[in-house]
mmCIF file of C-alpha atoms and ligand atoms in Angstrom:
data_model
loop_
_atom_site.group_PDB
_atom_site.id
_atom_site.type_symbol
_atom_site.label_atom_id
_atom_site.label_comp_id
_atom_site.label_asym_id
_atom_site.label_seq_id
_atom_site.Cartn_x
_atom_site.Cartn_y
_atom_site.Cartn_z
ATOM 1 C CA MET A 7 54.975 -107.886 -20.401
ATOM 2 C CA LYS A 8 54.629 -104.152 -21.376
ATOM 3 C CA LYS A 9 57.804 -102.489 -21.891
ATOM 4 C CA GLU A 10 58.339 -98.872 -23.373
ATOM 5 C CA PHE A 11 60.306 -97.448 -25.491
ATOM 6 C CA LYS A 12 61.970 -94.083 -24.693
ATOM 7 C CA PHE A 13 63.614 -91.437 -27.103
ATOM 8 C CA SER A 14 64.920 -87.822 -26.281
ATOM 9 C CA TYR A 15 65.961 -84.255 -28.476
ATOM 10 C CA HIS A 16 66.848 -81.352 -27.605
ATOM 11 C CA HIS A 17 64.656 -78.267 -28.801
ATOM 12 C CA LEU A 18 66.554 -74.854 -29.441
ATOM 13 C CA ALA A 19 64.808 -72.230 -30.178
ATOM 14 C CA SER A 20 66.757 -70.627 -32.718
ATOM 15 C CA VAL A 21 70.210 -71.238 -34.544
ATOM 16 C CA GLU A 22 71.832 -68.743 -31.973
ATOM 17 C CA GLU A 23 71.957 -71.419 -29.883
ATOM 18 C CA LEU A 24 74.116 -74.124 -32.101
ATOM 19 C CA ASN A 25 77.812 -74.594 -31.975
ATOM 20 C CA GLU A 26 80.282 -73.549 -35.226
ATOM 21 C CA ASP A 27 80.102 -77.023 -36.711
ATOM 22 C CA GLN A 28 76.155 -77.189 -36.401
ATOM 23 C CA LYS A 29 75.363 -73.782 -37.662
ATOM 24 C CA LYS A 30 77.745 -75.087 -40.757
ATOM 25 C CA ALA A 31 75.738 -78.102 -41.256
ATOM 26 C CA LEU A 32 72.689 -75.818 -41.219
ATOM 27 C CA ASP A 33 73.817 -73.427 -43.460
ATOM 28 C CA GLY A 34 74.818 -75.943 -46.698
ATOM 29 C CA ALA A 35 71.365 -77.569 -46.037
ATOM 30 C CA GLU A 36 69.729 -74.615 -46.385
ATOM 31 C CA LYS A 37 71.807 -73.139 -49.410
ATOM 32 C CA ALA A 38 70.706 -76.667 -51.137
ATOM 33 C CA THR A 39 66.976 -75.972 -50.536
ATOM 34 C CA GLN A 40 68.176 -73.602 -53.698
ATOM 35 C CA LYS A 41 68.788 -76.732 -56.528
ATOM 36 C CA ALA A 42 65.335 -78.711 -54.772
ATOM 37 C CA TYR A 43 63.468 -79.818 -57.937
ATOM 38 C CA ALA A 44 59.875 -79.590 -56.244
ATOM 39 C CA PRO A 45 57.818 -78.638 -59.135
ATOM 40 C CA TYR A 46 55.563 -81.498 -58.058
ATOM 41 C CA SER A 47 54.921 -80.874 -55.008
ATOM 42 C CA HIS A 48 56.194 -77.410 -54.529
ATOM 43 C CA PHE A 49 58.533 -78.692 -51.156
ATOM 44 C CA LYS A 50 62.018 -77.686 -51.210
ATOM 45 C CA VAL A 51 63.825 -79.931 -48.758
ATOM 46 C CA GLY A 52 68.062 -79.311 -48.256
ATOM 47 C CA ALA A 53 69.796 -82.090 -46.433
ATOM 48 C CA SER A 54 74.453 -81.716 -45.720
ATOM 49 C CA LEU A 55 76.247 -83.728 -44.294
ATOM 50 C CA LEU A 56 79.371 -82.180 -42.069
ATOM 51 C CA LEU A 57 82.334 -84.274 -42.874
ATOM 52 C CA ASN A 58 84.912 -85.626 -39.926
ATOM 53 C CA ASP A 59 87.014 -83.210 -42.239
ATOM 54 C CA ASP A 60 84.454 -80.516 -42.473
ATOM 55 C CA THR A 61 83.921 -80.861 -45.544
ATOM 56 C CA LEU A 62 80.139 -80.997 -47.147
ATOM 57 C CA VAL A 63 77.998 -83.130 -48.746
ATOM 58 C CA LEU A 64 74.467 -80.918 -50.251
ATOM 59 C CA GLY A 65 71.801 -82.756 -51.465
ATOM 60 C CA SER A 66 68.267 -81.818 -51.863
ATOM 61 C CA ASN A 67 65.157 -83.900 -53.331
ATOM 62 C CA GLN A 68 64.187 -84.355 -56.336
ATOM 63 C CA GLU A 69 61.142 -85.059 -58.053
ATOM 64 C CA ASN A 70 59.618 -86.820 -61.581
ATOM 65 C CA LYS A 71 56.873 -86.990 -63.455
ATOM 66 C CA ALA A 72 56.411 -90.508 -62.378
ATOM 67 C CA TYR A 73 56.348 -89.760 -59.250
ATOM 68 C CA PRO A 74 58.107 -92.761 -56.502
ATOM 69 C CA THR A 75 60.482 -91.887 -59.152
ATOM 70 C CA GLY A 76 61.717 -88.960 -57.341
ATOM 71 C CA LEU A 77 63.908 -89.120 -54.335
ATOM 72 C CA CYS A 78 64.449 -86.966 -50.914
ATOM 73 C CA ALA A 79 67.008 -84.714 -49.929
ATOM 74 C CA GLU A 80 68.083 -86.939 -46.723
ATOM 75 C CA ARG A 81 69.346 -89.891 -49.378
ATOM 76 C CA VAL A 82 70.620 -87.855 -52.728
ATOM 77 C CA ALA A 83 73.012 -86.753 -49.871
ATOM 78 C CA LEU A 84 73.764 -89.727 -48.220
ATOM 79 C CA PHE A 85 73.817 -92.009 -51.263
ATOM 80 C CA SER A 86 76.122 -89.328 -52.873
ATOM 81 C CA TYR A 87 78.683 -89.704 -49.868
ATOM 82 C CA GLY A 88 77.972 -93.733 -50.218
ATOM 83 C CA ALA A 89 78.919 -92.748 -54.115
ATOM 84 C CA GLN A 90 81.821 -91.186 -54.011
ATOM 85 C CA GLN A 91 83.442 -93.464 -51.595
ATOM 86 C CA LYS A 92 83.905 -91.139 -48.642
ATOM 87 C CA ASP A 93 85.147 -92.524 -45.271
ATOM 88 C CA GLN A 94 85.654 -90.192 -43.450
ATOM 89 C CA GLY A 95 82.374 -90.961 -41.783
ATOM 90 C CA ILE A 96 79.435 -88.340 -40.740
ATOM 91 C CA LYS A 97 79.505 -85.893 -38.028
ATOM 92 C CA ILE A 98 76.132 -84.561 -38.550
ATOM 93 C CA LEU A 99 73.297 -84.265 -40.942
ATOM 94 C CA ALA A 100 71.369 -81.445 -41.158
ATOM 95 C CA ILE A 101 67.396 -80.523 -42.730
ATOM 96 C CA ALA A 102 65.614 -77.297 -44.034
ATOM 97 C CA CYS A 103 62.635 -76.908 -46.126
ATOM 98 C CA ALA A 104 61.897 -74.109 -47.723
ATOM 99 C CA GLY A 105 58.666 -72.510 -49.945
ATOM 100 C CA GLU A 106 55.335 -70.942 -49.360
ATOM 101 C CA LEU A 107 54.438 -75.003 -47.967
ATOM 102 C CA ILE A 108 56.265 -74.383 -44.710
ATOM 103 C CA ASN A 109 53.444 -74.644 -41.655
ATOM 104 C CA PRO A 110 55.119 -72.532 -39.025
ATOM 105 C CA ASP A 111 53.561 -75.171 -36.236
ATOM 106 C CA GLU A 112 54.834 -78.017 -37.636
ATOM 107 C CA PHE A 113 58.091 -79.509 -36.990
ATOM 108 C CA PHE A 114 59.894 -81.233 -40.278
ATOM 109 C CA THR A 115 60.356 -84.559 -39.568
ATOM 110 C CA PRO A 116 62.231 -86.814 -42.270
ATOM 111 C CA CYS A 117 60.514 -89.674 -43.525
ATOM 112 C CA GLY A 118 60.555 -92.915 -42.114
ATOM 113 C CA GLY A 119 62.817 -94.456 -45.815
ATOM 114 C CA CYS A 120 65.474 -91.704 -44.820
ATOM 115 C CA ARG A 121 65.735 -92.802 -41.392
ATOM 116 C CA GLN A 122 66.773 -96.451 -42.370
ATOM 117 C CA ALA A 123 68.718 -94.713 -44.704
ATOM 118 C CA MET A 124 70.954 -92.762 -42.421
ATOM 119 C CA ALA A 125 70.931 -96.405 -39.912
ATOM 120 C CA GLU A 126 72.861 -97.763 -42.804
ATOM 121 C CA TYR A 127 75.534 -94.614 -43.070
ATOM 122 C CA THR A 128 75.773 -94.898 -38.820
ATOM 123 C CA GLU A 129 76.658 -98.633 -39.356
ATOM 124 C CA ILE A 130 78.663 -98.283 -41.636
ATOM 125 C CA GLN A 131 80.758 -95.954 -39.431
ATOM 126 C CA GLY A 132 79.958 -97.638 -35.936
ATOM 127 C CA LYS A 133 79.345 -94.631 -34.792
ATOM 128 C CA PRO A 134 76.332 -91.919 -34.477
ATOM 129 C CA PHE A 135 75.839 -88.445 -36.370
ATOM 130 C CA GLU A 136 73.512 -85.916 -34.830
ATOM 131 C CA ILE A 137 70.491 -84.555 -36.955
ATOM 132 C CA ILE A 138 69.785 -81.741 -36.717
ATOM 133 C CA MET A 139 66.016 -80.173 -38.447
ATOM 134 C CA LYS A 140 65.228 -76.498 -38.676
ATOM 135 C CA ASN A 141 61.268 -76.307 -37.937
ATOM 136 C CA GLY A 142 59.057 -72.954 -39.644
ATOM 137 C CA ASP A 143 59.131 -70.846 -36.256
ATOM 138 C CA GLY A 144 62.954 -71.130 -36.408
ATOM 139 C CA SER A 145 63.502 -73.204 -33.459
ATOM 140 C CA ILE A 146 65.951 -76.592 -34.434
ATOM 141 C CA LEU A 147 65.479 -80.413 -33.246
ATOM 142 C CA VAL A 148 69.011 -82.257 -32.134
ATOM 143 C CA PHE A 149 68.715 -85.592 -32.496
ATOM 144 C CA GLU A 150 72.062 -87.671 -31.063
ATOM 145 C CA GLY A 151 71.638 -90.190 -32.951
ATOM 146 C CA VAL A 152 69.608 -92.016 -35.406
ATOM 147 C CA HIS A 153 67.967 -94.503 -32.634
ATOM 148 C CA GLN A 154 66.621 -91.601 -31.521
ATOM 149 C CA LEU A 155 64.110 -90.843 -34.451
ATOM 150 C CA LEU A 156 63.151 -95.136 -35.791
ATOM 151 C CA PRO A 157 62.660 -97.738 -33.262
ATOM 152 C CA PHE A 158 63.097 -101.508 -33.803
ATOM 153 C CA ILE A 159 65.665 -100.326 -37.108
ATOM 154 C CA PHE A 160 65.554 -102.938 -39.649
ATOM 155 C CA GLY A 161 67.897 -104.912 -39.236
ATOM 156 C CA SER A 162 69.504 -103.224 -35.989
ATOM 157 C CA LYS A 163 71.318 -105.393 -34.355
HETATM 158 N N1 THU B 222 61.231 -85.025 -48.669
HETATM 159 C C1 THU B 222 62.776 -84.479 -48.958
HETATM 160 O O1 THU B 222 62.743 -84.728 -48.939
HETATM 161 N N2 THU B 222 62.639 -85.460 -47.418
HETATM 162 C C2 THU B 222 61.838 -86.174 -46.479
HETATM 163 O O2 THU B 222 62.551 -86.605 -45.290
HETATM 164 C C3 THU B 222 60.726 -85.986 -46.332
HETATM 165 C C4 THU B 222 59.353 -85.327 -47.837
HETATM 166 C C5 THU B 222 60.835 -84.015 -50.055
HETATM 167 C C6 THU B 222 60.295 -85.534 -51.249
HETATM 168 C C7 THU B 222 59.154 -84.916 -51.721
HETATM 169 O O3 THU B 222 59.112 -84.525 -52.993
HETATM 170 C C8 THU B 222 58.114 -83.426 -51.368
HETATM 171 O O4 THU B 222 59.216 -83.266 -49.880
HETATM 172 C C9 THU B 222 57.013 -83.591 -50.152
HETATM 173 O O5 THU B 222 57.030 -84.713 -50.070
#
């Protein structure tokens, strides 16, 4: 039997259409790109978690001479949150990128490994968090939760 999986997202024309929480999270992600260490790819990524207590946890991609040793911005932010045993819960995860490699015609969406990490923290808090990302053309994608980004998540119930 053939079945279908449907997912939905919001595509907003610019930051002007975001609410205050979303703006705060995205602003954090853009600031975080300045701390990216990307001498090999030259692709700087910033991630920001807006927690339920309205604080931000920032992350950026950190590369290494031995390439697989590096880590994406989203996981740096999520693992930092986990390592500090923050139990406030995550409201929004925002992602932004910077540098001359940005292509205005492409969406910037998180890699599969980061989606799986988002799934883990969603399961921990028992509640989805929004995932928003800014594209090269300044438009924004908003996903209501990781289930809208990763079908058939490993370990999903
Ligand atoms: N990168 C991220 O930080 N997040 C993603 O979701 C995908 C890719 C980083 C990894 C590497 O440092 C650079 O972008 C180029 O792949």
